[in-house]
Coordinates of C-alpha atoms in Angstrom, one line a residue:
Chain A
M21 CA -108.6 105.4 102.1
S22 CA -106.9 103.0 99.8
R23 CA -103.5 104.0 98.7
K24 CA -104.2 102.9 95.3
R25 CA -104.7 106.0 93.2
A26 CA -106.3 106.5 90.0
A27 CA -106.1 109.7 88.0
V28 CA -104.6 113.0 89.2
L29 CA -107.5 115.1 90.7
G30 CA -107.8 117.6 93.2
T31 CA -108.2 121.5 93.7
G32 CA -105.6 124.0 94.6
I33 CA -103.0 122.2 92.7
A34 CA -100.5 124.4 91.4
S35 CA -98.0 122.0 90.0
V36 CA -96.7 122.7 86.6
L37 CA -95.3 119.9 84.6
V38 CA -92.2 120.4 82.7
A39 CA -92.8 120.4 78.9
G40 CA -92.1 117.1 77.5
G41 CA -91.8 115.6 80.9
M42 CA -95.1 114.0 81.3
V43 CA -96.3 110.9 79.9
F44 CA -97.8 107.7 81.3
A45 CA -100.2 105.1 80.1
P46 CA -101.9 103.1 82.8
A47 CA -101.4 99.5 82.2
A48 CA -104.6 97.9 81.0
S49 CA -105.0 95.5 83.6
A50 CA -107.8 94.7 86.1
E51 CA -105.5 94.1 89.0
A52 CA -103.8 96.2 91.6
Q53 CA -101.8 98.9 89.9
D54 CA -98.3 100.1 90.7
S55 CA -98.0 103.6 91.3
A56 CA -95.8 106.4 92.7
Y57 CA -96.0 109.8 93.6
A58 CA -93.3 112.2 95.1
L59 CA -95.4 114.4 97.1
A60 CA -98.9 114.6 98.8
A61 CA -100.3 116.1 101.8
D62 CA -103.5 115.6 103.6
G63 CA -104.9 118.4 105.7
I64 CA -105.5 122.0 105.1
I65 CA -102.7 122.3 102.8
D66 CA -103.9 119.9 100.3
I67 CA -101.7 118.8 97.6
T68 CA -102.7 116.3 95.1
P69 CA -100.2 113.7 94.4
V70 CA -97.6 115.0 92.1
P71 CA -96.1 114.0 89.9
H72 CA -98.1 110.9 89.7
V73 CA -97.7 107.8 87.7
V74 CA -100.1 104.9 87.8
G75 CA -99.6 101.6 86.2
S76 CA -96.6 102.2 83.9
G77 CA -94.6 105.2 82.9
K78 CA -92.5 107.8 84.2
D79 CA -93.2 111.4 85.2
H80 CA -91.1 114.2 86.6
L81 CA -91.7 117.6 87.8
I82 CA -89.3 120.4 88.2
A83 CA -91.1 122.5 90.7
A84 CA -90.3 125.4 92.8
D85 CA -93.1 125.9 95.2
L86 CA -96.1 124.1 96.2
P87 CA -98.8 124.8 96.5
G88 CA -98.6 127.6 94.1
T89 CA -101.2 129.9 95.6
G90 CA -100.9 131.3 98.8
K91 CA -98.0 130.7 101.2
A92 CA -95.4 128.5 99.7
V93 CA -94.3 125.7 101.7
L94 CA -92.2 123.3 99.8
H95 CA -89.4 123.9 97.5
A96 CA -87.7 121.0 95.6
G97 CA -85.2 120.6 92.8
V98 CA -86.8 117.6 91.0
F99 CA -89.6 115.3 91.8
N100 CA -89.7 111.9 89.9
A101 CA -92.1 109.1 89.9
Y102 CA -91.9 105.8 88.1
A103 CA -94.2 102.8 87.9
D104 CA -94.1 99.6 86.1
K105 CA -95.2 96.0 86.7
G106 CA -94.4 95.1 90.1
K107 CA -92.2 98.1 90.8
A108 CA -92.5 101.6 91.5
S109 CA -90.1 104.3 92.7
A110 CA -90.5 108.1 93.5
S111 CA -87.9 110.5 94.5
T112 CA -87.7 114.0 95.5
A113 CA -84.4 115.9 95.1
E114 CA -83.2 118.9 96.9
L115 CA -86.1 119.5 99.2
K116 CA -86.7 122.3 101.5
L117 CA -90.0 122.1 103.5
E118 CA -91.1 125.2 105.3
L119 CA -94.2 125.0 107.3
P120 CA -95.0 128.0 109.4
G121 CA -93.9 127.5 113.0
V122 CA -92.0 124.3 112.2
P123 CA -88.2 124.0 111.7
V124 CA -87.2 123.8 108.2
I125 CA -86.8 120.4 106.9
E126 CA -84.4 119.7 104.2
A127 CA -83.0 116.8 102.2
N128 CA -80.9 116.3 99.4
L129 CA -82.6 113.2 98.2
I130 CA -85.6 111.4 99.4
R131 CA -86.5 108.0 97.6
A132 CA -88.8 105.3 98.0
S133 CA -88.7 102.2 95.9
C134 CA -91.2 99.4 95.9
E135 CA -90.6 96.1 93.9
D136 CA -92.3 92.8 94.3
L137 CA -93.9 93.8 97.6
E138 CA -90.6 95.0 99.2
G139 CA -90.0 98.5 100.0
T140 CA -86.9 100.5 100.6
T141 CA -86.2 104.0 101.4
S142 CA -83.0 106.1 101.1
I143 CA -82.7 109.6 102.3
A144 CA -79.5 111.7 101.8
D145 CA -78.5 114.8 103.9
L146 CA -81.5 115.2 106.1
R147 CA -81.3 118.3 108.0
I148 CA -84.1 119.6 110.6
G149 CA -83.4 123.0 111.7
D150 CA -79.7 123.2 112.3
Q151 CA -79.5 119.6 113.0
Q152 CA -78.0 117.1 110.5
I153 CA -79.6 113.8 110.8
S154 CA -77.5 110.9 109.8
L155 CA -79.4 107.9 108.7
D156 CA -78.2 104.4 107.8
Q157 CA -80.2 101.4 106.8
I158 CA -83.5 102.9 107.6
K159 CA -85.7 100.2 109.0
P160 CA -89.5 100.1 108.0
N161 CA -91.7 102.5 110.0
T162 CA -88.9 104.3 111.7
N163 CA -90.3 107.1 113.9
L164 CA -88.2 110.0 114.5
V165 CA -88.5 113.0 116.7
P166 CA -85.4 115.2 116.5
A167 CA -85.0 117.5 119.1
A168 CA -85.9 120.4 116.8
L169 CA -89.3 119.0 116.3
E170 CA -90.3 117.9 119.9
G171 CA -93.9 119.0 120.5
I172 CA -94.3 120.0 117.0
A173 CA -94.2 117.3 114.5
S174 CA -92.9 113.7 114.3
I175 CA -91.4 112.1 111.1
T176 CA -91.9 108.7 109.9
L177 CA -89.3 107.2 107.6
N178 CA -89.7 104.2 105.3
K179 CA -93.3 104.0 106.3
Q180 CA -94.7 100.8 104.9
D181 CA -98.3 99.8 104.6
S182 CA -99.9 96.7 103.3
N183 CA -103.0 97.6 101.5
G184 CA -106.1 95.7 101.3
D185 CA -105.4 94.5 97.8
G186 CA -102.3 93.0 98.8
S187 CA -100.1 95.7 97.5
L188 CA -97.4 97.4 99.6
T189 CA -97.0 101.2 99.9
V190 CA -93.7 102.6 100.9
T191 CA -93.5 106.2 102.0
A192 CA -90.0 107.4 102.3
L193 CA -90.7 110.3 104.6
E194 CA -93.8 111.6 106.3
V195 CA -94.0 114.6 108.3
N196 CA -97.0 114.7 110.8
V197 CA -97.6 117.9 112.5
L198 CA -99.0 117.2 116.0
K199 CA -102.5 118.0 116.7
K200 CA -101.5 120.2 119.6
A201 CA -98.4 121.8 118.1
P202 CA -97.9 125.4 118.7
V203 CA -98.4 126.3 115.2
V204 CA -101.2 127.9 113.2
N205 CA -104.5 126.0 113.3
D206 CA -104.3 125.3 109.7
L207 CA -101.4 123.1 110.3
L208 CA -102.5 121.1 113.0
G209 CA -102.6 117.4 112.3
Q210 CA -101.1 118.2 108.8
S211 CA -99.3 115.4 107.2
I212 CA -97.1 115.6 104.2
D213 CA -95.8 112.5 102.3
L214 CA -92.7 112.7 100.4
S215 CA -91.9 110.2 97.9
S216 CA -94.3 107.2 97.9
A217 CA -94.4 104.2 96.0
T218 CA -96.9 101.4 95.7
C219 CA -96.3 98.1 94.1
G220 CA -97.9 94.6 93.8
K221 CA -96.3 91.4 93.1
G222 CA -93.8 91.5 90.2
D223 CA -94.0 89.0 87.4
G224 CA -90.5 87.8 87.8
K225 CA -88.8 89.8 85.0
G226 CA -85.3 90.7 85.9
D227 CA -84.1 94.1 85.7
D228 CA -81.3 94.0 83.1
G229 CA -79.7 97.0 84.5
G230 CA -80.6 99.4 81.9
D231 CA -79.7 98.1 78.4
H232 CA -83.0 99.2 77.2
C233 CA -82.5 102.9 77.9
D234 CA -85.0 105.2 76.7
H235 CA -84.0 108.2 74.7
G236 CA -85.5 110.2 72.1
K237 CA -83.9 112.6 69.9
G238 CA -85.1 116.1 70.4
D239 CA -87.3 115.1 73.3
H240 CA -85.3 115.0 76.4
D241 CA -86.8 112.5 78.5
G242 CA -87.3 109.8 75.9
D243 CA -90.5 108.8 77.7
N244 CA -92.4 108.8 74.5
G245 CA -90.0 106.6 72.7
H246 CA -91.1 108.1 69.5
H247 CA -88.1 107.6 67.7
G248 CA -88.2 104.1 66.5
D249 CA -85.3 102.1 67.8
R250 CA -86.0 102.7 71.5
D251 CA -89.6 102.4 72.7
R252 CA -91.2 102.2 75.9
H253 CA -91.5 98.5 75.7
G254 CA -87.9 98.4 76.5
D255 CA -88.5 100.2 79.7
K256 CA -89.8 97.2 81.5
G257 CA -87.6 95.9 84.1
H258 CA -85.7 99.2 83.9
H259 CA -85.2 101.4 86.7
H260 CA -85.4 104.9 86.0
G261 CA -82.1 106.5 86.4
D262 CA -79.9 103.4 86.3
C263 CA -79.3 103.1 82.7
G264 CA -76.0 101.7 82.1
G265 CA -75.2 101.3 85.8
D266 CA -76.7 99.7 88.7
N267 CA -78.1 102.8 90.4
G268 CA -81.0 100.6 91.4
G269 CA -82.4 103.2 93.8
D270 CA -83.3 100.6 96.1
D271 CA -80.5 100.7 98.8
N272 CA -79.6 103.2 101.3
G273 CA -76.5 105.1 100.7
D274 CA -76.7 105.6 97.0
D275 CA -77.2 109.3 97.8
D276 CA -73.5 110.0 98.4
G277 CA -72.4 108.9 94.9
D278 CA -71.2 105.5 96.0
N279 CA -72.6 103.6 93.0
G280 CA -69.1 102.8 92.2
D281 CA -69.8 101.0 89.0
N282 CA -71.1 104.1 87.4
G283 CA -67.7 105.4 87.3
G284 CA -68.3 107.9 90.0
D285 CA -65.9 107.6 92.8
D286 CA -66.9 106.6 96.1
N287 CA -67.3 108.9 99.0
G288 CA -64.1 110.3 100.0
D289 CA -62.4 110.8 96.7
G290 CA -60.3 113.8 96.7
N291 CA -60.8 114.7 100.2
G292 CA -58.4 112.6 102.2
G293 CA -60.3 109.5 101.9
D294 CA -62.9 110.3 104.6
D295 CA -66.7 110.5 104.1
N296 CA -67.8 112.9 101.3
G297 CA -65.4 115.3 102.3
D298 CA -67.8 117.6 104.1
D299 CA -66.6 119.4 107.1
G300 CA -69.3 121.7 108.2
N301 CA -70.6 122.6 104.8
G302 CA -72.7 119.5 104.2
D303 CA -71.8 119.4 100.6
G304 CA -68.3 118.0 100.0
G305 CA -66.3 118.7 96.8
D306 CA -66.0 122.3 97.7
Q307 CA -62.4 122.4 99.2
A308 CA -59.0 121.8 97.8
D309 CA -57.4 118.7 99.2
E310 CA -54.3 118.6 101.4
N311 CA -52.1 119.2 98.5
G312 CA -54.1 122.1 97.4
N313 CA -55.5 120.1 94.4
A314 CA -58.9 120.4 93.1
P315 CA -61.1 117.7 94.5
A316 CA -62.5 115.0 92.4
P317 CA -66.2 115.5 92.2
T318 CA -69.1 113.7 93.7
P319 CA -71.9 113.2 91.3
R320 CA -75.0 114.7 92.8
P321 CA -78.5 113.7 91.9
G322 CA -80.0 116.3 89.7
H323 CA -81.3 116.9 86.4
L324 CA -80.4 118.9 83.3
D325 CA -81.5 118.5 79.9
V326 CA -78.4 118.6 77.9
T327 CA -78.5 118.5 74.1
G328 CA -77.9 114.7 74.0
Chain B
M25 CA -91.8 126.8 121.8
E26 CA -92.6 128.3 118.5
R27 CA -89.7 128.7 116.2
T28 CA -89.9 130.0 112.8
E29 CA -86.9 129.6 110.7
S30 CA -87.2 131.2 107.4
S31 CA -83.7 130.5 106.0
S32 CA -81.3 127.7 106.2
S33 CA -77.8 128.2 107.6
R34 CA -76.5 126.6 104.5
P35 CA -75.2 129.1 102.1
A36 CA -77.1 127.4 99.1
G37 CA -80.1 126.4 101.1
S38 CA -82.5 128.7 99.4
A39 CA -84.2 127.0 96.5
V40 CA -84.9 130.1 94.8
R41 CA -81.2 131.0 94.4
R42 CA -80.4 127.7 93.0
G43 CA -80.6 129.2 89.7
G44 CA -80.2 126.1 87.6
L45 CA -83.7 125.0 87.8
F46 CA -85.9 128.0 87.8
A47 CA -85.4 129.5 84.5
P48 CA -88.2 131.9 83.6
R49 CA -89.9 129.8 81.0
R50 CA -91.1 127.5 83.7
L51 CA -94.3 128.7 85.1
L52 CA -93.5 128.8 88.7
A53 CA -95.1 130.9 91.3
T54 CA -92.0 132.1 93.0
T55 CA -89.7 135.0 93.1
A56 CA -87.2 133.2 91.1
A57 CA -88.1 134.9 88.0
A58 CA -87.0 138.2 89.5
L59 CA -83.5 137.0 89.8
L60 CA -83.3 136.8 86.0
L61 CA -84.0 140.3 85.2
L62 CA -81.1 141.7 83.2
A63 CA -79.8 144.8 84.7
S64 CA -77.1 147.1 83.3
G65 CA -74.1 147.6 85.6
C66 CA -74.8 149.5 88.5
G67 CA -71.7 151.7 88.4
G68 CA -68.2 150.8 89.2
D69 CA -67.6 148.8 92.1
G70 CA -64.1 149.9 92.6
G71 CA -61.9 149.2 95.4
G72 CA -60.2 146.1 96.3
Q73 CA -62.9 144.8 98.3
P74 CA -64.7 141.5 97.4
S75 CA -68.1 142.3 96.5
A76 CA -70.7 140.3 98.3
A77 CA -73.6 139.7 96.1
G78 CA -76.0 140.6 99.0
A79 CA -76.0 144.3 98.1
E80 CA -79.3 145.5 97.0
N81 CA -78.2 146.9 93.6
H82 CA -76.7 143.5 92.8
A83 CA -79.8 141.3 93.5
A84 CA -81.1 142.0 90.0
L85 CA -77.9 140.8 88.2
P86 CA -78.3 137.8 86.1
E87 CA -77.1 134.7 87.5
A88 CA -74.0 132.9 86.0
T89 CA -75.3 129.5 85.6
T90 CA -76.3 127.3 82.6
Y91 CA -79.5 129.1 82.3
G92 CA -78.0 132.5 82.2
D93 CA -77.4 134.7 79.2
I94 CA -75.0 137.7 80.0
D95 CA -74.5 139.5 76.7
N96 CA -72.0 142.1 78.1
A97 CA -69.6 139.5 79.5
P98 CA -66.2 140.1 78.1
K99 CA -65.1 137.4 75.6
D100 CA -62.4 134.9 76.0
S101 CA -59.8 136.6 73.9
D102 CA -57.4 133.8 73.7
P103 CA -59.0 130.6 73.8
N104 CA -56.1 128.5 72.8
A105 CA -54.0 129.7 75.6
P106 CA -53.0 127.3 78.3
T107 CA -53.8 128.2 81.9
D108 CA -52.1 127.5 85.0
G109 CA -54.8 125.3 86.3
E110 CA -56.3 127.5 89.0
V111 CA -59.8 126.9 89.7
L112 CA -62.0 128.7 92.2
H113 CA -65.0 127.9 94.3
P114 CA -67.0 130.9 95.5
K115 CA -67.7 130.5 99.1
R116 CA -70.5 132.8 98.9
E117 CA -72.3 134.3 95.9
L118 CA -70.0 136.7 94.2
V119 CA -70.5 139.5 92.0
V120 CA -68.9 139.2 88.4
H121 CA -67.5 142.3 86.8
D122 CA -66.7 143.0 83.2
A123 CA -63.0 144.0 84.2
A124 CA -60.7 144.0 87.1
N125 CA -62.2 146.9 89.2
G126 CA -65.0 147.1 86.5
S127 CA -68.7 147.1 86.4
P128 CA -70.8 144.3 87.7
I129 CA -72.5 142.2 85.2
A130 CA -73.6 139.1 87.0
R131 CA -73.8 137.0 90.1
L132 CA -71.9 133.7 90.5
P133 CA -73.8 131.4 92.9
V134 CA -72.1 128.8 94.9
K135 CA -73.7 125.9 93.1
Q136 CA -74.2 124.8 89.6
I137 CA -77.2 122.5 89.4
S138 CA -76.5 120.3 92.4
S139 CA -72.7 120.5 92.4
P140 CA -70.5 123.1 94.1
T141 CA -69.5 125.8 91.5
W142 CA -65.8 125.6 90.4
V143 CA -64.7 127.8 87.6
P144 CA -61.3 128.0 85.8
V145 CA -59.1 131.0 85.9
I146 CA -57.7 132.2 82.8
Q147 CA -56.0 135.4 84.0
R148 CA -55.0 137.1 87.3
E149 CA -54.5 140.8 88.1
G150 CA -53.7 140.8 91.8
D151 CA -56.7 139.7 93.7
W152 CA -58.9 139.9 90.5
A153 CA -59.2 136.6 88.6
Q154 CA -60.8 136.4 85.2
I155 CA -62.8 133.2 85.1
L156 CA -64.8 131.4 82.4
L157 CA -68.6 131.6 82.9
P158 CA -71.0 128.8 82.7
S159 CA -73.6 130.9 80.9
R160 CA -74.4 131.9 77.4
P161 CA -72.9 133.1 75.1
N162 CA -70.1 130.9 74.5
G163 CA -66.7 132.1 75.4
S164 CA -68.0 134.3 78.2
T165 CA -65.7 135.4 80.9
G166 CA -66.0 137.8 83.9
W167 CA -63.9 138.9 86.7
I168 CA -64.2 138.2 90.4
N169 CA -62.4 139.7 93.3
T170 CA -60.7 136.9 95.4
A171 CA -59.5 139.0 98.3
G172 CA -60.4 137.8 101.8
D173 CA -62.5 134.8 102.2
A174 CA -64.3 135.0 98.9
V175 CA -63.1 131.9 97.1
E176 CA -61.5 128.5 97.8
S177 CA -58.6 128.1 95.3
A178 CA -57.3 124.9 94.1
K179 CA -55.0 123.5 91.5
N180 CA -56.4 121.5 88.8
Q181 CA -54.0 119.3 87.1
Y182 CA -56.3 118.0 84.3
V183 CA -57.2 119.2 81.0
V184 CA -59.6 117.6 78.4
N185 CA -59.0 118.1 74.8
V186 CA -61.6 117.2 72.1
D187 CA -60.6 117.1 68.6
L188 CA -63.8 117.3 66.4
E189 CA -62.2 116.3 63.2
S190 CA -60.8 113.1 64.6
F191 CA -63.5 112.4 67.1
N192 CA -60.9 112.1 69.7
L193 CA -61.0 112.9 73.4
E194 CA -58.1 113.0 75.5
I195 CA -57.5 113.6 79.3
L196 CA -54.2 115.1 80.2
K197 CA -52.8 115.2 83.8
D198 CA -50.0 117.5 84.4
G199 CA -49.6 117.6 80.7
E200 CA -49.3 114.0 80.1
Q201 CA -52.0 112.0 78.3
I202 CA -53.7 109.6 80.7
G203 CA -56.3 108.4 78.3
Q204 CA -57.9 108.9 75.0
W205 CA -61.0 107.6 73.3
T206 CA -63.1 108.0 70.2
V207 CA -66.2 109.9 70.8
G208 CA -69.3 111.0 69.1
I209 CA -70.1 114.7 68.4
G210 CA -73.0 117.0 67.2
E211 CA -74.3 116.4 63.8
P212 CA -73.7 119.0 61.1
A213 CA -77.0 120.8 61.7
Y214 CA -76.2 120.9 65.4
P215 CA -72.6 120.9 65.9
T216 CA -70.6 120.7 69.0
P217 CA -69.3 124.3 69.4
P218 CA -65.6 124.6 69.4
G219 CA -63.9 126.8 71.9
R220 CA -62.7 126.7 75.4
A221 CA -65.4 125.5 77.9
F222 CA -65.3 123.7 81.2
I223 CA -66.9 121.0 83.2
I224 CA -69.6 122.9 85.3
A225 CA -71.1 120.0 87.3
S226 CA -71.4 116.3 87.8
I227 CA -74.9 115.1 87.6
E228 CA -76.3 111.8 88.7
E229 CA -79.1 112.2 86.3
T230 CA -82.5 111.5 88.0
V231 CA -84.6 112.0 84.8
N232 CA -82.9 111.1 81.5
D233 CA -81.8 107.6 81.1
Y234 CA -79.1 107.7 78.6
S235 CA -76.3 108.2 80.9
P236 CA -76.2 107.7 84.6
I237 CA -73.8 110.6 85.0
V238 CA -73.9 113.8 82.9
L239 CA -71.1 116.3 83.0
P240 CA -72.6 119.6 81.7
L241 CA -70.1 122.0 80.1
S242 CA -70.2 125.7 80.1
A243 CA -70.6 125.7 76.3
H244 CA -74.2 125.9 74.8
S245 CA -75.4 124.8 71.4
E246 CA -75.4 127.6 68.8
S247 CA -78.2 125.9 66.9
H248 CA -80.4 124.8 69.7
T249 CA -81.5 127.7 71.9
T250 CA -83.2 125.2 74.0
F251 CA -83.4 121.5 74.2
G252 CA -85.8 119.4 76.0
G253 CA -86.5 121.5 79.1
G254 CA -82.9 123.0 79.3
P255 CA -81.2 125.9 77.8
G256 CA -79.3 123.9 75.1
T257 CA -76.3 123.1 77.4
V258 CA -73.7 120.9 75.7
G259 CA -72.7 118.0 77.8
I260 CA -70.5 115.0 78.1
H261 CA -72.1 111.7 78.7
T262 CA -72.5 108.2 77.6
W263 CA -75.0 106.5 75.4
P264 CA -77.0 103.2 75.5
D265 CA -75.4 101.8 72.3
Q266 CA -72.3 102.3 70.3
S267 CA -74.1 104.1 67.5
F268 CA -72.3 107.3 68.3
V269 CA -68.6 106.3 68.2
G270 CA -66.7 108.2 65.6
K271 CA -69.8 109.9 64.5
A272 CA -71.4 113.2 64.2
N273 CA -74.9 112.4 65.0
S274 CA -75.7 114.0 68.4
D275 CA -77.6 117.2 69.0
G276 CA -74.3 118.7 70.2
C277 CA -73.3 116.7 73.1
I278 CA -70.0 114.8 73.3
R279 CA -71.0 111.3 73.7
V280 CA -68.3 109.0 75.2
T281 CA -68.0 105.3 75.9
K282 CA -68.5 104.1 79.5
E283 CA -64.9 103.5 79.9
A284 CA -64.2 107.3 78.8
L285 CA -67.0 108.4 81.3
D286 CA -65.5 106.4 84.1
E287 CA -62.3 108.4 83.8
L288 CA -64.0 111.7 82.9
V289 CA -66.1 111.7 86.0
K290 CA -62.9 111.8 88.1
V291 CA -61.6 115.0 86.8
P292 CA -62.3 118.1 89.0
L293 CA -65.3 120.4 88.2
G294 CA -63.8 123.4 86.5
T295 CA -61.6 121.3 84.1
I296 CA -61.1 123.1 80.9
V297 CA -62.2 121.2 77.9
N298 CA -60.7 122.6 74.8
I299 CA -62.9 121.7 71.8
T300 CA -61.2 122.2 68.5

């Protein structure tokens, strides 16, 4: 099945799009369309790609549990998907995936970016069962079978598929339940995609790093660009989330707040200069430093509509 | 070799308790909505023992997060007073009381949005600490018992002062000004609320574009009950152009230049922001 997706279809979907958060206009173009989705699953647990952007636009979904009917299997804080000419990205934040019989899979941020036929994946704080999986420079199509998942499932990171139409699909994390796993029948062979982006060739327009930020008074996401001076046209060449900084979302390691030129300190601020200060808690920033002083915070991926 | 793990070993692992994103107005088929039922105090908790929020009768207490609304929280009676800079991080979800040894009114989770919870202490009575809360209404406080291993305590050397009339924001470290900038504030119809607030989280924004990092405050707009998809939280953040500098044209947020934000992101969570 081609990875190119058209509209969002499907049954059994229980996604709810946050008010004001959904808008996209497919680009009027006969050629391959860039698209992105943060979550999809094939198999008995059928989840239509969500949120889903085709062509051009942004979408986000703040979801608790998917699918919404029956047994909940996936919790996440925020899903985002973004697509524009020649580039697409999708991210899932604060993920917790619970498939019955399978150790819990958690991650703080799972992001796939695809630009101009190149794909990258970044994954922060991946935990499977009790095991913290550290990842660095995730090569394409990395297969992972952590001890906790042996005989149950395998994980593919930074899965990259060239599609028949010349486009590339990057899927940040795919969980594949083995056909002979000791789990309920329903799950055998189940696969779940997290954060997938598909892109074709770009048109050479550079990313200006976010001067054309979108915002809209009174409408938090600014996607609609209704308010005159900033319209979606200014979105082109603009990566979601990197307004004013270079948070380009296309390199590993942007998960721990190391996007230094956003003003956020790098890892290790306030916690003795080591990594992001976690010592068993996995979080960092929750302990006083050696002088008893409050730690400098590490900005964490997340979302809150403040009053702007 | 079938293993079923239904809960994470991390304290904040459960999505449903991460109160920030699961306000009842979102149509989500989870049990999260149950957490936001307001309940009257379940009777005095008494004793000097830290109240873990796991007890049955506390599960229905509202969560002290930016999404919460805790009517019966005692008010900040002296918002102009200085503090000694103590900030606390709950190591587990803690019950918040309306007085030292008083009745439970809320639960304080270990995270605010995606950051660890740090709250400033404005008063102490033995093991009991009066803290500012991140929830509505503005100026809410509560008391938590810090005995045993309930909290991580740290000293915060920073204070942020915002003077609305002069559109000025300054950062003090140990009482000395280390920077000041001209900022933008809420327009007359949607003013930035005065009072004593604190920085509740440091968010690398994944949805909105106007600022790479947003520092939400404990304060909420008095004129916007909700805003966008959120509960009307007032925040500090930058803006794509300079149209805000020295102007009152935001919906309540304090807009700062990139240079100012670069400094503000360094101050600890729980830093008090005095808005006058």
